[in-house]
Amino acid sequence: MGQTATPQANSGGLTLEEHRLDNGLRVILSEDHLTPVASVCIWYDVGSRHEVAGRTGLAHLFEHLMFQGSAQVSGNGHFELVQGAGGSLNGTTSFERTNYFETMPAHQLELALWLEADRMGSLLTALTEESLDNQRDVVKNERRQRYDNVPYGTAFEKLAAMTYPEGHPYHHTPIGSMADLDATSLADCQEFFRTYYSPSNAVLSVVGDIDPAQALAWVQRYFGSIPAHEGKQPPRDGSLPDTLGGAQRVPLAEEVPSRALMASYRLPEDGTREADAADLALTVLGGGESSRLYNRLVRRDRLAVAAGFGMLRLAGAPSLGWLDVKASGGVEVPAIEAAVDEELARFAEQGPTPEEMERAQAQLEREWLDRLATVAGRADEFCRYAVLFGDPKLALGAVERILGVTAEEVQAVAKARLIPENRAALVYEPTAPAADEADADENAGAAGAASTEEDEVQA
């Protein structure tokens, strides 16, 4: 089955072809001869939202196991073969998917496809207790280095648990818990692979300097004989009320460089016009040094050394707004909270100015262009829209949807969602003498690094 998309307005003339193999694998091909490189990206429709209590962290653990050998590629061979051919590669895990990707010199495309097919079709033949124990230790060490032993490192994990209640599929983050990692058995991993690492549960995109007919022939040759696995259950319902229904606040005394206010808000689900409006609202309020909160808290009142407001888009549950403010010197967090609430209330009452709308839309447009500017970014976007929304062509028109949002829609979502009753807050108080402002500023990004929903494999 095949389908070709025609170029969309403002898509730069980009096109794509869609095909589906008999085993269910969905294939997206996009030809671009600007540079002699090609990118292979595969998304599996499995993330931490598919995990069950007592076995959290399996999706992320499996991302690591996928680089530990398959029937014809032993040990670290996947990295060695790709990098030896002049390519780059990695994988990431999120709440809603796991992805793997290689960018290769165009003449090495077949190698990347063969490698991905070999581990999709034969990973279980190479999966042993030894490789499981090895990667379990790697992931546990990653948790220590990026979460448990980093200033503000567990903030996102705590806020997710407050935003999504106990039993909700997004209550826990992809990194999982130490206890669950220890409890995971080889049989658990084997069942997880059979359930989720199936061609019928995956989307493969190939973008760049390719001959689509040849690329499809290679895909058919290497992936076509892999049997589809049955038994995958749909993810649990992630729907929730629009707001938390009451403010939540947790004080934390930890060894951190400075006092801090970190908070989350429930926002509209990705794929909706309301989500685009929320993204614009947070960009106006906290997207960079020209934002309202930065100008108020850092520049004008000097209450903080850093202030940002961003959005984690989620398709299967309410998205998450993430506020991160690091206090200056001896400033107390209640003073920061009062200023934040004042700015949010003023924004809800007045909405964004035309200049703010133009700047925010331009910022999101630039980010969209940056993602589509590389063959790797384009391949990833095609997979994202195919897995989460069923249609890869939506990637080509994403910016038009952003540019079509009105100031009134941005004001409305702020008025409904950016309110104290919809905020889960963490208030950090240092247990050691506070560092000076320069040190605090250097550490301002620590929580942001830990808060990402993705975890990458390190070669």
Tab-separated table of C-alpha atoms in Angstrom:
chain	number	residue	atom	x	y	z
A	1	MET	CA	0.000	0.000	0.000
A	2	GLY	CA	1.445	3.361	-0.973
A	3	GLN	CA	0.486	7.014	-0.914
A	4	THR	CA	2.354	10.144	-1.983
A	5	ALA	CA	1.771	13.541	-0.407
A	6	THR	CA	1.919	16.673	-2.527
A	7	PRO	CA	3.900	19.667	-1.241
A	8	GLN	CA	1.960	21.755	1.245
A	9	ALA	CA	1.993	25.532	1.492
A	10	ASN	CA	5.135	26.803	3.268
A	11	SER	CA	6.550	23.261	3.467
A	12	GLY	CA	9.554	24.137	1.282
A	13	GLY	CA	8.378	21.715	-1.383
A	14	LEU	CA	8.899	18.722	0.897
A	15	THR	CA	7.037	15.566	-0.024
A	16	LEU	CA	6.700	12.094	1.413
A	17	GLU	CA	5.515	8.642	0.412
A	18	GLU	CA	3.724	6.241	2.736
A	19	HIS	CA	3.749	2.450	2.484
A	20	ARG	CA	2.712	-0.401	4.744
A	21	LEU	CA	4.287	-3.856	4.677
A	22	ASP	CA	2.216	-7.010	5.076
A	23	ASN	CA	3.476	-7.405	8.671
A	24	GLY	CA	2.067	-3.975	9.571
A	25	LEU	CA	5.256	-1.887	9.480
A	26	ARG	CA	4.427	1.632	8.379
A	27	VAL	CA	7.110	3.157	6.116
A	28	ILE	CA	7.611	6.849	5.274
A	29	LEU	CA	10.042	7.889	2.533
A	30	SER	CA	11.046	11.486	1.785
A	31	GLU	CA	13.520	12.325	-0.962
A	32	ASP	CA	15.913	15.285	-0.552
A	33	HIS	CA	19.145	15.494	-2.579
A	34	LEU	CA	20.474	18.714	-1.039
A	35	THR	CA	23.234	16.874	0.865
A	36	PRO	CA	24.589	13.320	0.387
A	37	VAL	CA	23.213	11.973	3.672
A	38	ALA	CA	20.224	9.892	4.689
A	39	SER	CA	18.509	9.461	8.037
A	40	VAL	CA	16.731	6.365	9.331
A	41	CYS	CA	14.332	6.850	12.234
A	42	ILE	CA	12.082	4.251	13.833
A	43	TRP	CA	9.456	4.970	16.476
A	44	TYR	CA	7.953	2.193	18.560
A	45	ASP	CA	4.587	3.013	20.075
A	46	VAL	CA	5.742	2.269	23.612
A	47	GLY	CA	6.819	4.525	26.442
A	48	SER	CA	6.539	4.755	30.187
A	49	ARG	CA	2.752	5.236	29.936
A	50	HIS	CA	2.498	1.584	28.826
A	51	GLU	CA	4.251	0.285	31.966
A	52	VAL	CA	2.501	-1.182	34.975
A	53	ALA	CA	3.068	-0.654	38.677
A	54	GLY	CA	6.095	-2.567	39.907
A	55	ARG	CA	7.790	-2.586	36.498
A	56	THR	CA	8.474	1.070	35.811
A	57	GLY	CA	11.534	1.958	33.737
A	58	LEU	CA	11.167	-0.994	31.350
A	59	ALA	CA	10.771	1.141	28.227
A	60	HIS	CA	13.932	3.082	29.009
A	61	LEU	CA	15.825	-0.040	30.030
A	62	PHE	CA	14.892	-1.618	26.738
A	63	GLU	CA	16.201	1.355	24.826
A	64	HIS	CA	19.606	0.460	26.281
A	65	LEU	CA	19.208	-3.259	25.656
A	66	MET	CA	18.545	-2.597	21.967
A	67	PHE	CA	22.169	-1.494	21.624
A	68	GLN	CA	23.595	-4.619	23.263
A	69	GLY	CA	23.618	-7.023	20.333
A	70	SER	CA	21.286	-9.053	18.155
A	71	ALA	CA	21.574	-12.271	16.139
A	72	GLN	CA	24.233	-11.014	13.724
A	73	VAL	CA	25.600	-7.994	15.605
A	74	SER	CA	27.287	-8.742	18.910
A	75	GLY	CA	28.048	-6.483	21.859
A	76	ASN	CA	28.615	-2.856	20.933
A	77	GLY	CA	28.595	-3.693	17.233
A	78	HIS	CA	25.686	-1.429	16.321
A	79	PHE	CA	27.607	1.658	17.442
A	80	GLU	CA	30.852	0.417	15.903
A	81	LEU	CA	29.364	-0.311	12.480
A	82	VAL	CA	27.464	2.978	12.202
A	83	GLN	CA	30.283	5.152	13.457
A	84	GLY	CA	32.829	3.226	11.394
A	85	ALA	CA	30.755	4.041	8.309
A	86	GLY	CA	30.821	7.757	9.138
A	87	GLY	CA	27.351	7.905	10.691
A	88	SER	CA	25.840	8.975	13.987
A	89	LEU	CA	23.133	7.301	16.060
A	90	ASN	CA	21.236	7.231	19.315
A	91	GLY	CA	17.901	6.446	20.912
A	92	THR	CA	15.560	8.147	23.370
A	93	THR	CA	12.608	7.228	25.567
A	94	SER	CA	9.625	9.344	26.576
A	95	PHE	CA	6.221	8.919	28.178
A	96	GLU	CA	4.687	8.082	24.797
A	97	ARG	CA	7.288	6.416	22.571
A	98	THR	CA	10.774	4.982	22.158
A	99	ASN	CA	12.803	5.961	19.096
A	100	TYR	CA	16.070	4.963	17.432
A	101	PHE	CA	17.865	6.833	14.675
A	102	GLU	CA	20.928	6.838	12.436
A	103	THR	CA	22.196	9.515	10.060
A	104	MET	CA	24.484	8.020	7.441
A	105	PRO	CA	26.392	8.933	4.308
A	106	ALA	CA	23.808	8.213	1.615
A	107	HIS	CA	25.698	5.215	0.232
A	108	GLN	CA	25.555	3.560	3.686
A	109	LEU	CA	21.755	3.653	3.978
A	110	GLU	CA	21.399	-0.085	3.450
A	111	LEU	CA	23.638	-0.771	6.456
A	112	ALA	CA	21.440	1.296	8.774
A	113	LEU	CA	18.274	-0.444	7.565
A	114	TRP	CA	19.848	-3.871	7.997
A	115	LEU	CA	20.976	-3.036	11.529
A	116	GLU	CA	17.536	-1.799	12.592
A	117	ALA	CA	15.852	-4.843	11.071
A	118	ASP	CA	18.293	-7.257	12.691
A	119	ARG	CA	17.569	-6.039	16.192
A	120	MET	CA	13.829	-5.759	15.590
A	121	GLY	CA	13.721	-9.321	14.341
A	122	SER	CA	16.302	-11.077	16.482
A	123	LEU	CA	17.138	-9.185	19.662
A	124	LEU	CA	15.728	-11.939	21.878
A	125	THR	CA	18.263	-14.441	20.566
A	126	ALA	CA	21.048	-12.296	22.054
A	127	LEU	CA	19.317	-11.119	25.222
A	128	THR	CA	20.848	-12.823	28.257
A	129	GLU	CA	20.910	-12.423	32.014
A	130	GLU	CA	24.424	-10.994	31.646
A	131	SER	CA	23.404	-8.274	29.185
A	132	LEU	CA	20.325	-7.468	31.270
A	133	ASP	CA	22.370	-7.115	34.461
A	134	ASN	CA	24.936	-4.984	32.644
A	135	GLN	CA	22.395	-2.507	31.281
A	136	ARG	CA	20.354	-2.510	34.483
A	137	ASP	CA	23.473	-1.221	36.254
A	138	VAL	CA	24.036	1.364	33.509
A	139	VAL	CA	20.502	2.708	33.870
A	140	LYS	CA	20.725	2.776	37.671
A	141	ASN	CA	23.964	4.725	37.417
A	142	GLU	CA	22.318	7.088	34.953
A	143	ARG	CA	19.565	7.695	37.463
A	144	ARG	CA	22.140	8.521	40.148
A	145	GLN	CA	24.107	10.875	37.881
A	146	ARG	CA	21.203	12.703	36.211
A	147	TYR	CA	18.494	12.632	38.860
A	148	ASP	CA	19.316	11.551	42.406
A	149	ASN	CA	22.716	13.270	42.805
A	150	VAL	CA	22.073	16.479	40.832
A	151	PRO	CA	20.742	19.709	42.348
A	152	TYR	CA	17.002	19.896	41.650
A	153	GLY	CA	17.421	16.608	39.747
A	154	THR	CA	14.227	14.918	40.939
A	155	ALA	CA	12.048	18.017	40.534
A	156	PHE	CA	10.387	16.899	37.328
A	157	GLU	CA	9.741	13.431	38.728
A	158	LYS	CA	8.076	14.930	41.801
A	159	LEU	CA	5.990	17.372	39.780
A	160	ALA	CA	4.799	14.678	37.383
A	161	ALA	CA	3.634	12.613	40.354
A	162	MET	CA	1.737	15.639	41.696
A	163	THR	CA	0.212	16.577	38.330
A	164	TYR	CA	-0.878	13.054	37.376
A	165	PRO	CA	-2.395	11.163	40.335
A	166	GLU	CA	-1.461	7.739	41.647
A	167	GLY	CA	-2.493	5.060	39.157
A	168	HIS	CA	-2.410	7.427	36.185
A	169	PRO	CA	-0.195	6.189	33.302
A	170	TYR	CA	1.879	9.405	33.411
A	171	HIS	CA	2.338	9.398	37.192
A	172	HIS	CA	5.872	8.016	36.870
A	173	THR	CA	8.633	9.235	34.548
A	174	PRO	CA	10.575	7.109	32.014
A	175	ILE	CA	13.646	6.675	34.206
A	176	GLY	CA	11.720	4.365	36.580
A	177	SER	CA	12.555	3.525	40.174
A	178	MET	CA	15.571	1.696	41.557
A	179	ALA	CA	13.346	-0.931	43.172
A	180	ASP	CA	11.500	-1.674	39.924
A	181	LEU	CA	14.741	-1.879	37.953
A	182	ASP	CA	16.062	-4.400	40.484
A	183	ALA	CA	12.839	-6.416	40.259
A	184	THR	CA	12.837	-6.662	36.448
A	185	SER	CA	13.568	-10.188	35.233
A	186	LEU	CA	14.735	-11.597	31.925
A	187	ALA	CA	11.244	-13.000	31.409
A	188	ASP	CA	9.780	-9.502	31.907
A	189	CYS	CA	12.085	-8.157	29.189
A	190	GLN	CA	11.284	-10.977	26.793
A	191	GLU	CA	7.552	-10.416	27.183
A	192	PHE	CA	7.982	-6.652	26.820
A	193	PHE	CA	9.872	-7.098	23.557
A	194	ARG	CA	7.343	-9.529	22.106
A	195	THR	CA	4.500	-7.192	22.982
A	196	TYR	CA	5.875	-3.842	21.807
A	197	TYR	CA	8.840	-4.352	19.470
A	198	SER	CA	6.703	-5.551	16.605
A	199	PRO	CA	6.655	-4.199	13.060
A	200	SER	CA	2.934	-3.605	13.483
A	201	ASN	CA	3.729	-1.322	16.447
A	202	ALA	CA	6.374	0.740	14.641
A	203	VAL	CA	6.817	3.514	12.105
A	204	LEU	CA	10.004	3.686	10.022
A	205	SER	CA	10.987	6.867	8.196
A	206	VAL	CA	13.838	7.262	5.714
A	207	VAL	CA	14.672	10.813	4.690
A	208	GLY	CA	17.425	12.329	2.577
A	209	ASP	CA	19.476	11.579	-0.514
A	210	ILE	CA	17.648	8.374	-1.388
A	211	ASP	CA	16.097	6.563	-4.295
A	212	PRO	CA	12.647	5.821	-2.833
A	213	ALA	CA	12.164	2.675	-4.906
A	214	GLN	CA	15.524	1.271	-3.815
A	215	ALA	CA	14.962	2.275	-0.189
A	216	LEU	CA	11.565	0.566	-0.168
A	217	ALA	CA	13.084	-2.562	-1.708
A	218	TRP	CA	15.674	-2.699	1.087
A	219	VAL	CA	12.985	-2.141	3.715
A	220	GLN	CA	10.924	-4.973	2.230
A	221	ARG	CA	13.976	-7.226	2.046
A	222	TYR	CA	15.152	-6.731	5.630
A	223	PHE	CA	11.926	-6.014	7.531
A	224	GLY	CA	9.344	-7.864	5.456
A	225	SER	CA	9.957	-11.309	6.924
A	226	ILE	CA	9.742	-10.170	10.591
A	227	PRO	CA	6.487	-11.518	12.007
A	228	ALA	CA	4.019	-9.203	13.678
A	229	HIS	CA	3.504	-9.819	17.390
A	230	GLU	CA	0.029	-9.839	18.846
A	231	GLY	CA	-1.211	-9.066	22.327
A	232	LYS	CA	-0.507	-5.357	22.727
A	233	GLN	CA	-3.176	-3.679	24.835
A	234	PRO	CA	-4.103	-0.039	24.241
A	235	PRO	CA	-2.555	2.378	26.734
A	236	ARG	CA	-4.593	3.152	29.812
A	237	ASP	CA	-6.861	6.174	29.695
A	238	GLY	CA	-4.881	9.335	30.424
A	239	SER	CA	-7.764	11.794	30.527
A	240	LEU	CA	-8.062	14.065	33.569
A	241	PRO	CA	-9.957	17.196	34.595
A	242	ASP	CA	-8.597	20.358	32.994
A	243	THR	CA	-7.158	21.596	36.282
A	244	LEU	CA	-5.781	20.109	39.488
A	245	GLY	CA	-8.756	21.443	41.416
A	246	GLY	CA	-6.609	23.073	44.067
A	247	ALA	CA	-3.093	24.347	44.612
A	248	GLN	CA	-0.458	21.851	45.719
A	249	ARG	CA	2.722	22.949	47.485
A	250	VAL	CA	5.618	20.861	48.807
A	251	PRO	CA	8.567	22.443	50.674
A	252	LEU	CA	11.918	20.716	50.161
A	253	ALA	CA	15.119	21.224	52.165
A	254	GLU	CA	17.971	19.952	49.998
A	255	GLU	CA	21.596	20.670	49.095
A	256	VAL	CA	20.899	23.046	46.224
A	257	PRO	CA	22.732	26.215	45.155
A	258	SER	CA	19.827	28.591	45.780
A	259	ARG	CA	16.195	28.845	46.732
A	260	ALA	CA	13.913	27.927	43.871
A	261	LEU	CA	10.299	27.753	42.821
A	262	MET	CA	9.423	24.974	40.412
A	263	ALA	CA	5.859	24.340	39.393
A	264	SER	CA	3.720	22.471	36.908
A	265	TYR	CA	0.333	23.218	35.346
A	266	ARG	CA	-2.068	20.933	33.488
A	267	LEU	CA	-2.411	22.166	29.907
A	268	PRO	CA	-4.388	21.004	26.844
A	269	GLU	CA	-3.460	17.779	25.051
A	270	ASP	CA	-1.059	17.974	22.106
A	271	GLY	CA	-2.637	17.985	18.680
A	272	THR	CA	-5.290	20.535	19.637
A	273	ARG	CA	-5.589	24.212	18.817
A	274	GLU	CA	-5.713	24.884	22.562
A	275	ALA	CA	-2.298	23.244	22.984
A	276	ASP	CA	-0.839	25.566	20.353
A	277	ALA	CA	-2.386	28.529	22.187
A	278	ALA	CA	-0.881	27.311	25.486
A	279	ASP	CA	2.536	26.955	23.847
A	280	LEU	CA	2.328	30.564	22.660
A	281	ALA	CA	1.211	31.731	26.112
A	282	LEU	CA	4.178	30.075	27.819
A	283	THR	CA	6.544	31.436	25.166
A	284	VAL	CA	5.340	34.992	25.820
A	285	LEU	CA	5.537	34.494	29.576
A	286	GLY	CA	8.750	32.512	29.946
A	287	GLY	CA	10.371	31.696	26.607
A	288	GLY	CA	13.785	33.348	26.835
A	289	GLU	CA	15.238	36.627	28.030
A	290	SER	CA	12.633	38.785	26.264
A	291	SER	CA	9.760	37.070	28.110
A	292	ARG	CA	7.531	38.727	30.684
A	293	LEU	CA	8.673	36.650	33.638
A	294	TYR	CA	12.368	37.071	32.840
A	295	ASN	CA	11.963	40.835	32.454
A	296	ARG	CA	9.981	41.108	35.694
A	297	LEU	CA	11.829	38.667	37.946
A	298	VAL	CA	15.407	38.917	36.683
A	299	ARG	CA	15.834	42.296	35.023
A	300	ARG	CA	13.414	44.609	36.836
A	301	ASP	CA	12.881	43.320	40.371
A	302	ARG	CA	16.064	41.224	40.624
A	303	LEU	CA	14.230	38.550	42.537
A	304	ALA	CA	15.761	35.743	40.476
A	305	VAL	CA	18.840	34.830	38.485
A	306	ALA	CA	16.889	32.634	36.054
A	307	ALA	CA	13.248	32.289	35.078
A	308	GLY	CA	11.680	30.126	32.401
A	309	PHE	CA	8.320	28.665	31.450
A	310	GLY	CA	8.055	25.794	28.968
A	311	MET	CA	5.635	23.130	27.788
A	312	LEU	CA	5.948	19.387	27.560
A	313	ARG	CA	3.431	18.412	24.881
A	314	LEU	CA	1.629	15.142	25.558
A	315	ALA	CA	-0.919	13.503	23.254
A	316	GLY	CA	-2.404	10.904	25.604
A	317	ALA	CA	-2.903	13.087	28.672
A	318	PRO	CA	-2.965	16.759	29.605
A	319	SER	CA	0.278	18.444	28.599
A	320	LEU	CA	2.515	19.835	31.314
A	321	GLY	CA	3.571	23.449	31.796
A	322	TRP	CA	6.911	23.714	33.563
A	323	LEU	CA	7.875	26.850	35.552
A	324	ASP	CA	11.465	27.127	36.806
A	325	VAL	CA	12.675	30.132	38.832
A	326	LYS	CA	15.986	30.321	40.762
A	327	ALA	CA	16.069	32.964	43.490
A	328	SER	CA	18.643	35.739	43.843
A	329	GLY	CA	20.735	36.107	46.981
A	330	GLY	CA	18.541	36.186	50.061
A	331	VAL	CA	15.233	36.511	48.243
A	332	GLU	CA	12.451	34.387	49.748
A	333	VAL	CA	10.267	32.232	47.500
A	334	PRO	CA	6.954	33.840	48.611
A	335	ALA	CA	8.135	37.107	47.033
A	336	ILE	CA	8.765	35.243	43.761
A	337	GLU	CA	5.384	33.510	43.959
A	338	ALA	CA	3.600	36.834	44.457
A	339	ALA	CA	5.340	38.346	41.432
A	340	VAL	CA	4.603	35.279	39.275
A	341	ASP	CA	0.933	35.310	40.243
A	342	GLU	CA	0.706	39.021	39.523
A	343	GLU	CA	2.173	38.575	36.036
A	344	LEU	CA	-0.039	35.586	35.232
A	345	ALA	CA	-3.153	37.439	36.413
A	346	ARG	CA	-2.240	40.494	34.337
A	347	PHE	CA	-1.670	38.319	31.280
A	348	ALA	CA	-5.003	36.553	31.774
A	349	GLU	CA	-6.740	39.912	32.097
A	350	GLN	CA	-5.062	41.727	29.185
A	351	GLY	CA	-3.715	38.981	26.925
A	352	PRO	CA	-0.572	39.263	24.804
A	353	THR	CA	0.272	42.413	22.891
A	354	PRO	CA	0.536	42.247	19.074
A	355	GLU	CA	4.316	42.535	19.397
A	356	GLU	CA	4.425	39.631	21.872
A	357	MET	CA	2.266	37.464	19.591
A	358	GLU	CA	4.491	38.202	16.627
A	359	ARG	CA	7.645	37.428	18.600
A	360	ALA	CA	6.250	34.211	20.112
A	361	GLN	CA	4.943	32.932	16.788
A	362	ALA	CA	8.284	33.724	15.149
A	363	GLN	CA	10.111	31.859	17.926
A	364	LEU	CA	7.975	28.725	17.528
A	365	GLU	CA	8.218	28.997	13.741
A	366	ARG	CA	12.009	29.096	13.977
A	367	GLU	CA	11.995	26.024	16.221
A	368	TRP	CA	9.796	24.226	13.662
A	369	LEU	CA	12.137	25.226	10.838
A	370	ASP	CA	15.124	24.040	12.862
A	371	ARG	CA	13.510	20.605	13.274
A	372	LEU	CA	12.728	20.280	9.578
A	373	ALA	CA	16.063	21.731	8.420
A	374	THR	CA	17.945	18.447	8.868
A	375	VAL	CA	17.086	15.062	7.447
A	376	ALA	CA	17.260	13.604	10.980
A	377	GLY	CA	14.854	16.182	12.375
A	378	ARG	CA	12.458	15.665	9.490
A	379	ALA	CA	12.527	11.878	9.870
A	380	ASP	CA	11.765	12.230	13.570
A	381	GLU	CA	8.876	14.649	12.972
A	382	PHE	CA	7.317	12.328	10.373
A	383	CYS	CA	7.442	9.453	12.854
A	384	ARG	CA	6.037	11.601	15.639
A	385	TYR	CA	2.974	12.680	13.728
A	386	ALA	CA	2.421	9.182	12.350
A	387	VAL	CA	2.596	7.472	15.761
A	388	LEU	CA	0.801	10.037	17.889
A	389	PHE	CA	-1.693	11.481	15.409
A	390	GLY	CA	-1.895	8.945	12.593
A	391	ASP	CA	-0.727	11.237	9.796
A	392	PRO	CA	2.927	12.142	9.072
A	393	LYS	CA	1.859	14.900	6.669
A	394	LEU	CA	0.710	16.941	9.682
A	395	ALA	CA	4.403	17.680	10.326
A	396	LEU	CA	4.546	19.812	7.190
A	397	GLY	CA	1.730	22.104	8.279
A	398	ALA	CA	2.510	22.480	11.975
A	399	VAL	CA	3.716	26.059	11.664
A	400	GLU	CA	0.562	27.143	9.837
A	401	ARG	CA	-1.474	25.961	12.798
A	402	ILE	CA	0.688	27.981	15.193
A	403	LEU	CA	0.490	31.097	13.038
A	404	GLY	CA	-3.293	30.791	12.865
A	405	VAL	CA	-3.830	31.037	16.630
A	406	THR	CA	-5.261	34.352	17.793
A	407	ALA	CA	-4.346	36.517	20.769
A	408	GLU	CA	-7.833	35.926	22.166
A	409	GLU	CA	-7.245	32.151	22.159
A	410	VAL	CA	-3.913	32.619	23.940
A	411	GLN	CA	-5.567	34.817	26.566
A	412	ALA	CA	-8.394	32.315	27.036
A	413	VAL	CA	-6.117	29.356	27.735
A	414	ALA	CA	-4.054	31.429	30.167
A	415	LYS	CA	-7.196	32.548	31.985
A	416	ALA	CA	-8.443	28.964	32.301
A	417	ARG	CA	-5.207	27.137	33.079
A	418	LEU	CA	-2.467	29.440	34.437
A	419	ILE	CA	-4.141	29.925	37.793
A	420	PRO	CA	-3.043	29.098	41.352
A	421	GLU	CA	-5.718	26.391	41.594
A	422	ASN	CA	-3.995	24.530	38.756
A	423	ARG	CA	-0.469	24.661	40.127
A	424	ALA	CA	1.663	21.984	41.742
A	425	ALA	CA	4.686	23.683	43.310
A	426	LEU	CA	7.994	22.654	44.819
A	427	VAL	CA	9.703	25.206	47.066
A	428	TYR	CA	13.423	24.550	47.528
A	429	GLU	CA	15.310	25.763	50.587
A	430	PRO	CA	19.095	25.128	50.625
A	431	THR	CA	20.405	23.124	53.549
A	432	ALA	CA	23.973	24.287	52.956
A	433	PRO	CA	25.184	27.916	52.706
A	434	ALA	CA	23.819	29.376	49.472
A	435	ALA	CA	26.266	29.802	46.632
A	436	ASP	CA	26.801	33.254	45.173
A	437	GLU	CA	24.639	34.441	42.308
A	438	ALA	CA	27.108	33.408	39.625
A	439	ASP	CA	27.179	29.844	40.914
A	440	ALA	CA	23.405	29.820	41.155
A	441	ASP	CA	23.131	31.027	37.553
A	442	GLU	CA	25.506	28.299	36.365
A	443	ASN	CA	23.320	25.712	38.054
A	444	ALA	CA	20.060	27.180	36.770
A	445	GLY	CA	19.887	24.654	33.975
A	446	ALA	CA	20.327	21.612	36.176
A	447	ALA	CA	16.637	21.022	36.712
A	448	GLY	CA	15.887	21.586	33.055
A	449	ALA	CA	18.380	18.905	32.089
A	450	ALA	CA	16.853	16.447	34.511
A	451	SER	CA	13.310	17.374	33.603
A	452	THR	CA	13.432	16.271	29.986
A	453	GLU	CA	11.064	13.443	29.158
A	454	GLU	CA	13.754	11.815	27.055
A	455	ASP	CA	16.755	9.759	28.067
A	456	GLU	CA	19.457	9.060	25.498
A	457	VAL	CA	21.787	6.105	25.252
A	458	GLN	CA	25.430	7.029	25.613
A	459	ALA	CA	27.936	5.205	23.446
